[in-house]
Coordinates of C-alpha atoms in Angstrom, one line a residue:
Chain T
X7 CA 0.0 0.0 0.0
X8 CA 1.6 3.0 -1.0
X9 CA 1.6 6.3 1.9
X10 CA -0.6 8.7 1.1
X11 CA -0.1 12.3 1.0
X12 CA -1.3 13.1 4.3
X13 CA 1.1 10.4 5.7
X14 CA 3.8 11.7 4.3
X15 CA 3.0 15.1 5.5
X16 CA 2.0 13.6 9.0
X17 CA 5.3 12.1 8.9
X18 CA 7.2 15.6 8.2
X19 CA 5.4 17.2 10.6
X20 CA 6.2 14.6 13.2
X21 CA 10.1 14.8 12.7
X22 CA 10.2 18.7 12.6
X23 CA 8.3 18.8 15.9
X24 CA 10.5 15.9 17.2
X25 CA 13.7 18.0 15.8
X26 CA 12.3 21.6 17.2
X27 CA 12.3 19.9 20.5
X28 CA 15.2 18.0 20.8
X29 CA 16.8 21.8 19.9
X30 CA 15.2 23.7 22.2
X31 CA 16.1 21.1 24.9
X32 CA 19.5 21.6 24.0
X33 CA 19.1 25.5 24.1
X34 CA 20.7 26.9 26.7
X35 CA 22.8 23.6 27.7
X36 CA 27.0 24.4 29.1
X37 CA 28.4 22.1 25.9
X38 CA 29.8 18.5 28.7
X39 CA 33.1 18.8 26.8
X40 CA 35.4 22.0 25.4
X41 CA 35.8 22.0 22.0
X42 CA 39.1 21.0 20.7
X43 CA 39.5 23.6 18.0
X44 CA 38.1 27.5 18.4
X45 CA 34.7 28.3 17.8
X46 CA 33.5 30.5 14.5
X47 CA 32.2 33.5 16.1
X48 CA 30.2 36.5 15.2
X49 CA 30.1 39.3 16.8
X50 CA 27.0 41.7 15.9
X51 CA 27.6 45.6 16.5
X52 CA 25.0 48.4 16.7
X53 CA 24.7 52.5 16.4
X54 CA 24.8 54.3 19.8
X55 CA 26.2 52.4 22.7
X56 CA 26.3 49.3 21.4
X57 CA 29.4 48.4 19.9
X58 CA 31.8 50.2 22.6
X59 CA 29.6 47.6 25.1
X60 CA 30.8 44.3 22.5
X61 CA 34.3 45.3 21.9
X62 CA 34.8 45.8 26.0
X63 CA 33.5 42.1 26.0
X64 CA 35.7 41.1 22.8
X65 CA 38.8 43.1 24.3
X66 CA 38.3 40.3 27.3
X67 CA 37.6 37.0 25.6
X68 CA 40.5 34.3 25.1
X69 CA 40.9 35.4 21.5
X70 CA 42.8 31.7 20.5
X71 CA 39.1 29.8 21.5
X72 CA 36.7 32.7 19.9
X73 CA 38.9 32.5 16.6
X74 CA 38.6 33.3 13.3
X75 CA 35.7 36.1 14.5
X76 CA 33.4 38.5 11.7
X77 CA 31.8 41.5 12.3
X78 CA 28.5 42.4 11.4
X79 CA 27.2 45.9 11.3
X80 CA 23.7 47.7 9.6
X81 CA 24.5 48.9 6.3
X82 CA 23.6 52.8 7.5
X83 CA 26.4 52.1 10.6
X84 CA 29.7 53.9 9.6
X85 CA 31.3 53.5 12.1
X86 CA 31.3 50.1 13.9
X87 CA 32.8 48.2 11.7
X88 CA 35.8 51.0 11.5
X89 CA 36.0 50.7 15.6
X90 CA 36.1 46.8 15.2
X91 CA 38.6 46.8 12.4
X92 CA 41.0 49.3 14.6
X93 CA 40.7 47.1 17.3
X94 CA 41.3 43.8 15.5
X95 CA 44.2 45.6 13.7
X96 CA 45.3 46.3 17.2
X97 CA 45.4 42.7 18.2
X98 CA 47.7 41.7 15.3
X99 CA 50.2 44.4 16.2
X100 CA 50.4 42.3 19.9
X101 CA 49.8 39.0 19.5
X102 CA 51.3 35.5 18.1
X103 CA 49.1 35.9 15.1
X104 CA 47.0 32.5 15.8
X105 CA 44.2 34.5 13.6
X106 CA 47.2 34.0 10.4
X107 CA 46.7 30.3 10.5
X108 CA 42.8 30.1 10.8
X109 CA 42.5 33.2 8.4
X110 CA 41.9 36.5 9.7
X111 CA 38.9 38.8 10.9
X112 CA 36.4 39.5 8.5
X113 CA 33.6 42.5 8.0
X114 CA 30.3 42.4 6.6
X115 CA 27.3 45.0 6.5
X116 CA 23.9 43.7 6.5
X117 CA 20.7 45.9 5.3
X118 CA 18.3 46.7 8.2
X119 CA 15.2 45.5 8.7
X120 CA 13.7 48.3 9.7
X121 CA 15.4 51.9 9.7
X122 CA 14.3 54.1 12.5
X123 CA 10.6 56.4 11.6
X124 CA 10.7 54.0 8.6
X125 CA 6.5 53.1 8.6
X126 CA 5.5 49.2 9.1
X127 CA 4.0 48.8 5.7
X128 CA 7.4 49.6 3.7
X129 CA 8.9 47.7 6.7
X130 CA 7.5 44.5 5.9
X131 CA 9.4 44.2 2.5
X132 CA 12.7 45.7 4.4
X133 CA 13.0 42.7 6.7
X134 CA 12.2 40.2 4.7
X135 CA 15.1 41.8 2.6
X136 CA 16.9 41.6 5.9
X137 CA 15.9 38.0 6.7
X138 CA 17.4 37.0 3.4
X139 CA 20.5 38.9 3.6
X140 CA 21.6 37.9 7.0
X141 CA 20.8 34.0 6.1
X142 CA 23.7 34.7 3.1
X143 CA 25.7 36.2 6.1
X144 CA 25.2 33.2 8.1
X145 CA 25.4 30.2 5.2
X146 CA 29.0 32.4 4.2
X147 CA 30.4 32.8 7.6
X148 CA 29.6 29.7 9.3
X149 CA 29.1 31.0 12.7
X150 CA 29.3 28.6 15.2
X151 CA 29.4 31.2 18.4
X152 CA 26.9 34.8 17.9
X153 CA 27.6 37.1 20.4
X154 CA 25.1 40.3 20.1
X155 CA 23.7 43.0 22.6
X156 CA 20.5 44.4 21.3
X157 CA 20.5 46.1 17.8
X158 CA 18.0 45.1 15.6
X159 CA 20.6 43.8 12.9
X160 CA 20.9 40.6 15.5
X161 CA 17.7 39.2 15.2
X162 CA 17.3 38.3 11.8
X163 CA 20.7 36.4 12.0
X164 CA 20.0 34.7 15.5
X165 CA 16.7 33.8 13.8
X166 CA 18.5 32.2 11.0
X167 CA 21.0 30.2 12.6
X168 CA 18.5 29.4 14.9
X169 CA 16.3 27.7 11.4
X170 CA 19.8 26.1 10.4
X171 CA 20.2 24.4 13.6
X172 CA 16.2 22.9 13.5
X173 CA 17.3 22.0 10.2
X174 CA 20.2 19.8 11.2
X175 CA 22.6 22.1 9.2
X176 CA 24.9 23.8 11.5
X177 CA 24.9 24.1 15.6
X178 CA 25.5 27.3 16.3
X179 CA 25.5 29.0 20.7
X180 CA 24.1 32.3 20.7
X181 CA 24.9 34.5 23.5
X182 CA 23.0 37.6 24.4
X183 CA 24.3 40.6 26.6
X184 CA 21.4 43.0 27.2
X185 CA 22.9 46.1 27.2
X186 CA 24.0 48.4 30.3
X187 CA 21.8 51.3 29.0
X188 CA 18.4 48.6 29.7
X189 CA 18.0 48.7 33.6
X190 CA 14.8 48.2 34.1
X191 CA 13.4 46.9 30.8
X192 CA 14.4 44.9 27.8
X193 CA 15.2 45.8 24.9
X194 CA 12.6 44.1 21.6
X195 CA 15.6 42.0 20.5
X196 CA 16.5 40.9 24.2
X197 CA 12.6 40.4 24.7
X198 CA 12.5 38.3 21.7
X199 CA 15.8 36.5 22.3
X200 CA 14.3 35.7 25.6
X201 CA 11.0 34.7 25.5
X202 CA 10.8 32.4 22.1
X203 CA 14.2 31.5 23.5
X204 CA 16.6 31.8 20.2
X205 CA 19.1 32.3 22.7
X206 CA 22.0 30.1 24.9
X207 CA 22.6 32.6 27.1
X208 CA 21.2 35.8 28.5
X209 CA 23.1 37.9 30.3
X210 CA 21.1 41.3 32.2
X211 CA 23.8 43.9 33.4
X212 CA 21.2 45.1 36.2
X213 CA 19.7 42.6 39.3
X214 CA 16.4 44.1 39.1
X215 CA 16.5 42.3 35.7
X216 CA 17.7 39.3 36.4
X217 CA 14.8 39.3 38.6
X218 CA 12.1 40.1 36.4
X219 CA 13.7 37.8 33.5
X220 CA 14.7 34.4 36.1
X221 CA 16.4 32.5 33.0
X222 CA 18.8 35.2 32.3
X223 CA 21.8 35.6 34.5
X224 CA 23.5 38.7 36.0
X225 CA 27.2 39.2 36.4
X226 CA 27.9 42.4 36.5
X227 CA 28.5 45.4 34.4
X228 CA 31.1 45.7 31.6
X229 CA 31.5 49.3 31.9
Chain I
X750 CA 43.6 84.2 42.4
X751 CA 41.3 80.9 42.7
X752 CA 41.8 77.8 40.6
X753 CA 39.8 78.5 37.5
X754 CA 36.9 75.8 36.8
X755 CA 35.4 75.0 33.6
X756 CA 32.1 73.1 32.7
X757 CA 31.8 71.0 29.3
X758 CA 28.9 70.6 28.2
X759 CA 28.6 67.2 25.3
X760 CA 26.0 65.9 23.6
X761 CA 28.0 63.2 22.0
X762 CA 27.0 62.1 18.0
X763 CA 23.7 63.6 18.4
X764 CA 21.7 67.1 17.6
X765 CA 20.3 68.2 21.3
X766 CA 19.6 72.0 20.0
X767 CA 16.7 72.5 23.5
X768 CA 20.0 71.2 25.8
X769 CA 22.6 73.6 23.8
X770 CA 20.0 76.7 23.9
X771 CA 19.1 76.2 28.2
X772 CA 22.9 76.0 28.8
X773 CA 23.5 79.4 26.9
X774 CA 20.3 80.9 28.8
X775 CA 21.0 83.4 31.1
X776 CA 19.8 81.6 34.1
X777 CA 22.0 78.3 33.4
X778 CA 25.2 80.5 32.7
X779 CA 24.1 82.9 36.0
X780 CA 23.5 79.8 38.2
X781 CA 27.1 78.4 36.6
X782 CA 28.7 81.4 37.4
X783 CA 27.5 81.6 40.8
X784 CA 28.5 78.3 41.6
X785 CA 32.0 79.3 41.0
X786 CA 32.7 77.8 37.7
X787 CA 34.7 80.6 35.0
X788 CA 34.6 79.1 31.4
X789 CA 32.0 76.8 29.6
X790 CA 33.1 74.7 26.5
X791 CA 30.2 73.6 24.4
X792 CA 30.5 70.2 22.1
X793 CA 27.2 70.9 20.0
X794 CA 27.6 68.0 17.8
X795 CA 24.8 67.7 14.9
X796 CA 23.2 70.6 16.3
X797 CA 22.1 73.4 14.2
X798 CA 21.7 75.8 17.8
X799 CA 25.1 78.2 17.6
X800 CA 25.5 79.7 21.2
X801 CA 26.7 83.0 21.3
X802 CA 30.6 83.1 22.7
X803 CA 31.5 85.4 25.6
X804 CA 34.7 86.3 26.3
X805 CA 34.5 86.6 29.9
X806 CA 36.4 89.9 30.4
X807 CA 33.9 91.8 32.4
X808 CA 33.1 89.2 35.2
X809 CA 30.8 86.9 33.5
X810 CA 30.8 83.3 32.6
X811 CA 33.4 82.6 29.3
X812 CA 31.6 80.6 26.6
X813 CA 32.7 78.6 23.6
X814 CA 31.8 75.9 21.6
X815 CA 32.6 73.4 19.0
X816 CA 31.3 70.7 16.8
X817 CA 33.2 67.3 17.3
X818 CA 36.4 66.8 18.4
X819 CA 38.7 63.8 18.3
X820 CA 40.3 64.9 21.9
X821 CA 36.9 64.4 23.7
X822 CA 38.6 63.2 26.6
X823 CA 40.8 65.8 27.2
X824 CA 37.9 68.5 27.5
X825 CA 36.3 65.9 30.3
X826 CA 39.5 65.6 32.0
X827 CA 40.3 69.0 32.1
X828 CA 36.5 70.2 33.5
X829 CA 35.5 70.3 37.0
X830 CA 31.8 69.5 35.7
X831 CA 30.2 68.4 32.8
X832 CA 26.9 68.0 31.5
X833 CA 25.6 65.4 29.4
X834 CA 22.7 64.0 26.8
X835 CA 22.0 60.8 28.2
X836 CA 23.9 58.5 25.9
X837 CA 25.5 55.5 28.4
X838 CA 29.2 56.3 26.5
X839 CA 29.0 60.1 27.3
X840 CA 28.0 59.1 30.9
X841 CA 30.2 56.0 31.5
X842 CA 33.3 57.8 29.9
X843 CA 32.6 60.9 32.5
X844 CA 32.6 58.7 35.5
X845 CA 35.0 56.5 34.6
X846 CA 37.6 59.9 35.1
X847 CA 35.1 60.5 38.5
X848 CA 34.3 63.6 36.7
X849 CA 30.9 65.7 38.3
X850 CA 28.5 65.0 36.1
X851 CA 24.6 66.4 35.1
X852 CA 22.9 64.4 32.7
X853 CA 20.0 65.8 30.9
X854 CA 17.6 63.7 28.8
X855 CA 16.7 64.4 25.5
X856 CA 12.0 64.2 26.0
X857 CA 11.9 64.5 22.3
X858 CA 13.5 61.2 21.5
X859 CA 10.6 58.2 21.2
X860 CA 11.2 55.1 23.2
X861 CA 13.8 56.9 26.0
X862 CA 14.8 54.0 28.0
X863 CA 18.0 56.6 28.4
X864 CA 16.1 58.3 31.1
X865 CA 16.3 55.0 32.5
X866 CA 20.1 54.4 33.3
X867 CA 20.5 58.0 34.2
X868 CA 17.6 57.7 36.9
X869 CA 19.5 54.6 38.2
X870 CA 22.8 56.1 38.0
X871 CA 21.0 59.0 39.9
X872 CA 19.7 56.8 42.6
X873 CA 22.9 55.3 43.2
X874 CA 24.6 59.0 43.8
X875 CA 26.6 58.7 40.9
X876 CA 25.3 61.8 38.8
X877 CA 23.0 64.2 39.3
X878 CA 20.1 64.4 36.4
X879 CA 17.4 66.3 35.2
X880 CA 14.3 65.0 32.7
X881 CA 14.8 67.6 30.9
X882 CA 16.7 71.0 29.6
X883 CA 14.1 73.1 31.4
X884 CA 14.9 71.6 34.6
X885 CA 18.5 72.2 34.1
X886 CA 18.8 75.9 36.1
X887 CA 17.5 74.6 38.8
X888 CA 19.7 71.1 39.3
X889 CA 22.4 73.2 39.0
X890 CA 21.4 75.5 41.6
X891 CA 20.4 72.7 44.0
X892 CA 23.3 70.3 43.2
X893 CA 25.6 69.0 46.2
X894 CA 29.0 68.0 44.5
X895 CA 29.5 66.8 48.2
X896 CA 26.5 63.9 47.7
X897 CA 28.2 62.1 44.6
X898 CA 29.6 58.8 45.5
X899 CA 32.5 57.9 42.9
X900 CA 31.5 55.0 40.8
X901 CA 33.2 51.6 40.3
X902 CA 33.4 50.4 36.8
X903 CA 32.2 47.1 35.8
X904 CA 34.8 44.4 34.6
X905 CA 33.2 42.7 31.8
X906 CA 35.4 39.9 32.4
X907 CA 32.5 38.3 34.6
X908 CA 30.6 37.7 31.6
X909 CA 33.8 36.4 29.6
X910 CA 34.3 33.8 31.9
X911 CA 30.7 32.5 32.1
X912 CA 30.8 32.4 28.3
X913 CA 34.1 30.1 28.7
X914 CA 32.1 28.0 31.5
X915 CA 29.4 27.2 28.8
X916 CA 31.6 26.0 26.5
X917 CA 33.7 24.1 29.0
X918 CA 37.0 26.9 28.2
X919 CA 39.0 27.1 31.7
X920 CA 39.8 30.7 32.1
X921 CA 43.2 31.9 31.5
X922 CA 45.3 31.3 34.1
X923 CA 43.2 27.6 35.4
X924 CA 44.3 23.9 34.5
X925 CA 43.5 23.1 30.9
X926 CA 40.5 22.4 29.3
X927 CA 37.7 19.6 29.6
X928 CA 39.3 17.4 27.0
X929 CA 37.8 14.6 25.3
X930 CA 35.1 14.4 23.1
X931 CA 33.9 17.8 20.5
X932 CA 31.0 19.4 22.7
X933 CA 27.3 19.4 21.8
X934 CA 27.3 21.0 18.8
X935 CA 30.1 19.2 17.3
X936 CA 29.2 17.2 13.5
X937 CA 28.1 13.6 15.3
X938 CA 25.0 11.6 13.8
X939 CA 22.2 13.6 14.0
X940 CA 20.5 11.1 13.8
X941 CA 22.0 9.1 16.6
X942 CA 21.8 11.9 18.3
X943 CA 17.8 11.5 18.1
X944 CA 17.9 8.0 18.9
X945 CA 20.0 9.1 22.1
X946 CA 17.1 11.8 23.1
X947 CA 15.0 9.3 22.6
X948 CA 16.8 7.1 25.2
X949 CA 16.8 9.0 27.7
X950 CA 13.2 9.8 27.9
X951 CA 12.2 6.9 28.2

């Protein structure tokens, strides 16, 4: 007897809700054993605050373990990908140069989903724009680490490696830092991040936060 | 002749015109002057608001200004009080040289979850604030440099090393790392994998 269509769709449905699981199980899980070789990481930057916050958290990772690392900024950001460029150029000036043998940093724009006063109709087209650009981003660079703190640009590429790993594709850890300037509330992204989780971890730089938001951890400030 | 004290007034990247036009009122610049301070540098920024300069000869407050500047911090370290938009990189640079500071937020800007690290910042006695320019004669006035408590920066290496914890990295410094196997999201069977979640709920 051959399966008929709604089996085989039955079937589909079955697996993805088996595989959705299983990841969001593992979501949020320490890994039981270090990785022998250093992760693929991407670090989103933002306008305002944000970048200054990443790079101070950058400046302070082991930089043989979070190696070879991209940078993604909006395309209407100037000037965060000219901070992190400086600061990785800085790094080669100082170090043994373990980014020569795994190829060095690279920088990518992305286009926003939404640009600020922009209205919600035109906005619609924008991010799915955005939502096909940053799963490019994501196929080309491989991430397997994402470090972001709040700008919009993060959520379009959290939600696509997020689809890559339900997909069986690519694991990838994303790890959220709400930024200092959010005391008392979340930003959208962080809310997002949070709630549907996408994310591995979620770090809050105020208690009163950590209170309000019991899955995400507090330790400390970085400025 | 007393130590001469300046104010700088920034309002980093932005355009803060209503912040730029109460400090070049007459009752900010009287309520500066009587405070003690001599000279006021103005970083305007995007602003399109020019403040009239003052050269200070004949006993009044000296005024100045200027767009953007590469040698920000020097301005902040050579004030004895600043005053600042409510952007947390103006504010965290300021106290990070324990620096008197004012912030003033901008109302005009939508969603101002700004107000809301300044208000916190103000709580804690680490700056003095005011919710908007219009209020900004009076915190002057009222202002107790005495009150401010000097603030301790954050070390962001907290959050480093819980990173390395979830990935099983010792921190620099510790024995080495968890050897063995490729963590979690290492390229095993996903498909044993399944058959292992499947296992163990059961």
């Amino acid at each position: 007897m051959e399966p008929d269509f709604l089996t085989i769709i039955a079937l589909i449905v079955s697996l993805l809700v088996i595989r959705v699981t299983y990841v969001l199980y593992w979501t949020g899980r320490p890994f039981k054993r270090a990785p022998t070789t250093s992760l693929r990481t991407m670090i989103v930057l933002g306008s305002g605050g944000h970048t200054a916050e990443m790079l101070s958290i950058v400046n302070v990772l082991q930089k043989d373990k979070y190696a070879p690392r991209s940078y993604v900024a909006a395309l209407t950001d100037n000037m965060s990908l000219q901070k992190a460029q400086v600061y990785e150029e800085s790094l080669q000036n100082h170090e043994n140069n373990v980014d020569k043998k795994r190829g060095g940093a690279q920088f990518m724009q992305i286009y926003r989903s939404r640009e600020v006063g922009q209205s919600y109709i035109t906005s619609i087209g924008t991010t799915i724009v955005a939502i096909i650009h940053a799963m490019w981003i994501v196929l080309k660079l491989r991430p397997q680490v994402i470090l972001c703190n709040g700008p919009g640009t993060c959520i379009p590429l959290c939600a696509c490696a997020y689809l890559l790993k339900i997909i069986g594709w690519r694991w990838c850890t994303t790890i959220y830092i709400e930024s200092i300037a959010r005391v008392k509330k979340l930003s959208l992204s962080g809310f997002l991040l949070y709630k549907l989780p996408l994310a591995d971890q979620f770090f809050v730089q105020w208690p009163l936060l950590q209170q309000k938001f019991p899955r995400s951890q507090y330790a400390g400030r970085v400025m | 002749m007393g130590e001469r004290k300046g104010v700088f007034v920034t309002v980093g990247t932005t355009s803060f015109d209503k912040l730029v036009a109460a400090v070049d009122s007459e009752p900010v610049k009287a309520a500066l002057f009587r405070r003690g301070f001599s000279h006021l540098q103005i970083q305007i920024g995007r602003g399109t608001y020019i403040p009239s300069k003052v050269s200070g000869e004949d006993g009044e407050l000296e005024v100045d200004y200027f767009t953007f500047s590469p040698t920000i911090a020097d301005h902040l370290t050579a004030a004895s009080l600043v005053i600042s938009h409510a952007g947390s990189g103006s504010i965290f640079e300021t106290l990070r040289l324990g620096k008197p500071l004012v912030v003033v937020v901008n109302e005009d800007l939508m969603d101002n979850h700004q107000a809301e690290l300044a208000e916190e910042l103000a709580d804690r006695k680490h700056l003095f604030f005011a919710r908007g320019p219009h209020l900004l004669a009076q915190t002057i006035e009222s202002m107790d440099l005495e009150s401010l408590v000097p603030y301790t920066p954050g070390n962001p290496k907290n959050i480093a090393d819980q990173i390395d914890a979830f990935f099983g990295f010792s921190s620099p410094g510790e024995g080495s790392d968890q050897k063995g196997g490729e963590g979690e999201g290492a390229s095993v069977s996903k498909i044993s994998k399944l058959f292992s979640f499947f296992l163990d709920s059961l």
